[in-house]
Amino acid sequence: MASPKSLVRQLHQHWAVIEHLCRLSRELPVFEPSRVIRVIERLRSSDRDGEPADVLRALCANDLLQTLSRSDDLQINPLVLDFVRGLTREHELGLSAVLKARVEAIRDATRLVEEGIAKEEMDSLREGTVRLAELLRQIARQLDQDRHAIMELAEKAKASEASIPIARRYRSVLEAYDQYVEPMNEMMDSGLGGTFYPYLEQAVHVLDRAEEYLSVRGALYTQRLQLRHVSQQAKELRRLGRLVAQQCADTLLPLRDEARQHNTLSTAVSELLGQVRKQGLRRVYYKAPPACGLPGWQRTRRGRLQLGDEILELMAQARNYAPEVQSFPESVSGDPQAVLSFWVDEKQLRLDLKASLPVENLMQWLQSRYPHIPDAVVLRLYHDLVRDPEWRTQLQYESTSTDLQHVRVIYHPHRLFSLATEEPVVEHEH
């Protein structure tokens, strides 16, 4: 475990690398050492930063990167990850259940402050005030982080390609609205069903009573000032919660409505309206079942087509079209006998090969039967015949070499035999 001072120093020295890895952690929870080294090579500013391998060892030694058990993969220290994401506004959307639990914990802390006032116990009063201050700070931080996370979700959905189906493009937006925005709106309802504003208002009233109680008892000014600060935190949190809820709803609600407008029903209605526009209402209803009659308000609109000037020009060019005369060569360059000698009747070749099965070495069989064809044709025939399903093939263990016309081929020969023949078992000597 590295000391906090060395961890902060290495974070300052290699901030660009850690920031880039924190952005990559949204897609890759763990990193291979080679990937981290490539990131270091790309982002190091000068040779004074050291070699990439030395930088990686320094990051691991100072606990910025942690090695996973039973693996060489690396992960970012969770504390460093939260710290960097907090500074760069790269937070993920939190859980509404966590926010709800913290809001409900305000009620318990407020009750502890009330007990301290009723029983005149300064320890309970102090403990409840500290707990309230910590809860208010955590709730304010989560609301701010969730606001930036929702803004980023909306920006990514808007910036995605239009060719992606809208259901997949706005899937994260719909999930965020259903799983976060709606529960948060229910929690922040100012009516009887809400919990956010009633609990905060109760906390403000209790803190004001506690401040009066300390004033009557003649407590220190610092104690009363602490209660006043916590009360101001609660009042500011009420304003922040209302603002964040409104901004999140204003951001996601238009995208949610747009996604709902492109569902299956709207697609079918758009298709039907397109048919009515193109064919008229009478023809569309004639295609419907006989029980479906025409409504009394229907009106058929007849369309008229007119050819444009471009179509007339194309028709005039087509009427005056005259095919061009192409000159073909009268003779083939080279020796005709040499060209014809390269031709192979593959159908007859397969019949001959099937009649010659089993064949111990296909390459030597091709060379003995067709010695006049070029080397490239022999190799092509070899690969085609090996994959032919009309017979079975077996790759030999020992390698051999065969001299063709211009090249020498070193290979493991294939043995071919018919499908009815049982494949022999070859024992290899080690």
mmCIF file of N, CA and C in Angstrom, residues 327-333:
data_model
loop_
_atom_site.group_PDB
_atom_site.id
_atom_site.type_symbol
_atom_site.label_atom_id
_atom_site.label_comp_id
_atom_site.label_asym_id
_atom_site.label_seq_id
_atom_site.Cartn_x
_atom_site.Cartn_y
_atom_site.Cartn_z
ATOM 1 N N SER A 327 -14.201 -3.925 -82.306
ATOM 2 C CA SER A 327 -13.305 -4.789 -83.086
ATOM 3 C C SER A 327 -12.728 -5.843 -82.176
ATOM 4 N N PHE A 328 -12.918 -7.119 -82.555
ATOM 5 C CA PHE A 328 -12.407 -8.231 -81.766
ATOM 6 C C PHE A 328 -11.163 -8.789 -82.443
ATOM 7 N N PRO A 329 -10.209 -9.310 -81.678
ATOM 8 C CA PRO A 329 -8.984 -9.869 -82.301
ATOM 9 C C PRO A 329 -9.314 -11.118 -83.096
ATOM 10 N N GLU A 330 -8.642 -11.236 -84.226
ATOM 11 C CA GLU A 330 -8.883 -12.391 -85.093
ATOM 12 C C GLU A 330 -8.042 -13.598 -84.704
ATOM 13 N N SER A 331 -6.969 -13.353 -84.019
ATOM 14 C CA SER A 331 -6.097 -14.469 -83.655
ATOM 15 C C SER A 331 -5.575 -14.252 -82.243
ATOM 16 N N VAL A 332 -5.247 -15.342 -81.572
ATOM 17 C CA VAL A 332 -4.715 -15.303 -80.222
ATOM 18 C C VAL A 332 -3.211 -15.202 -80.304
ATOM 19 N N SER A 333 -2.664 -14.261 -79.540
ATOM 20 C CA SER A 333 -1.212 -14.098 -79.550
ATOM 21 C C SER A 333 -0.559 -15.301 -78.901
#
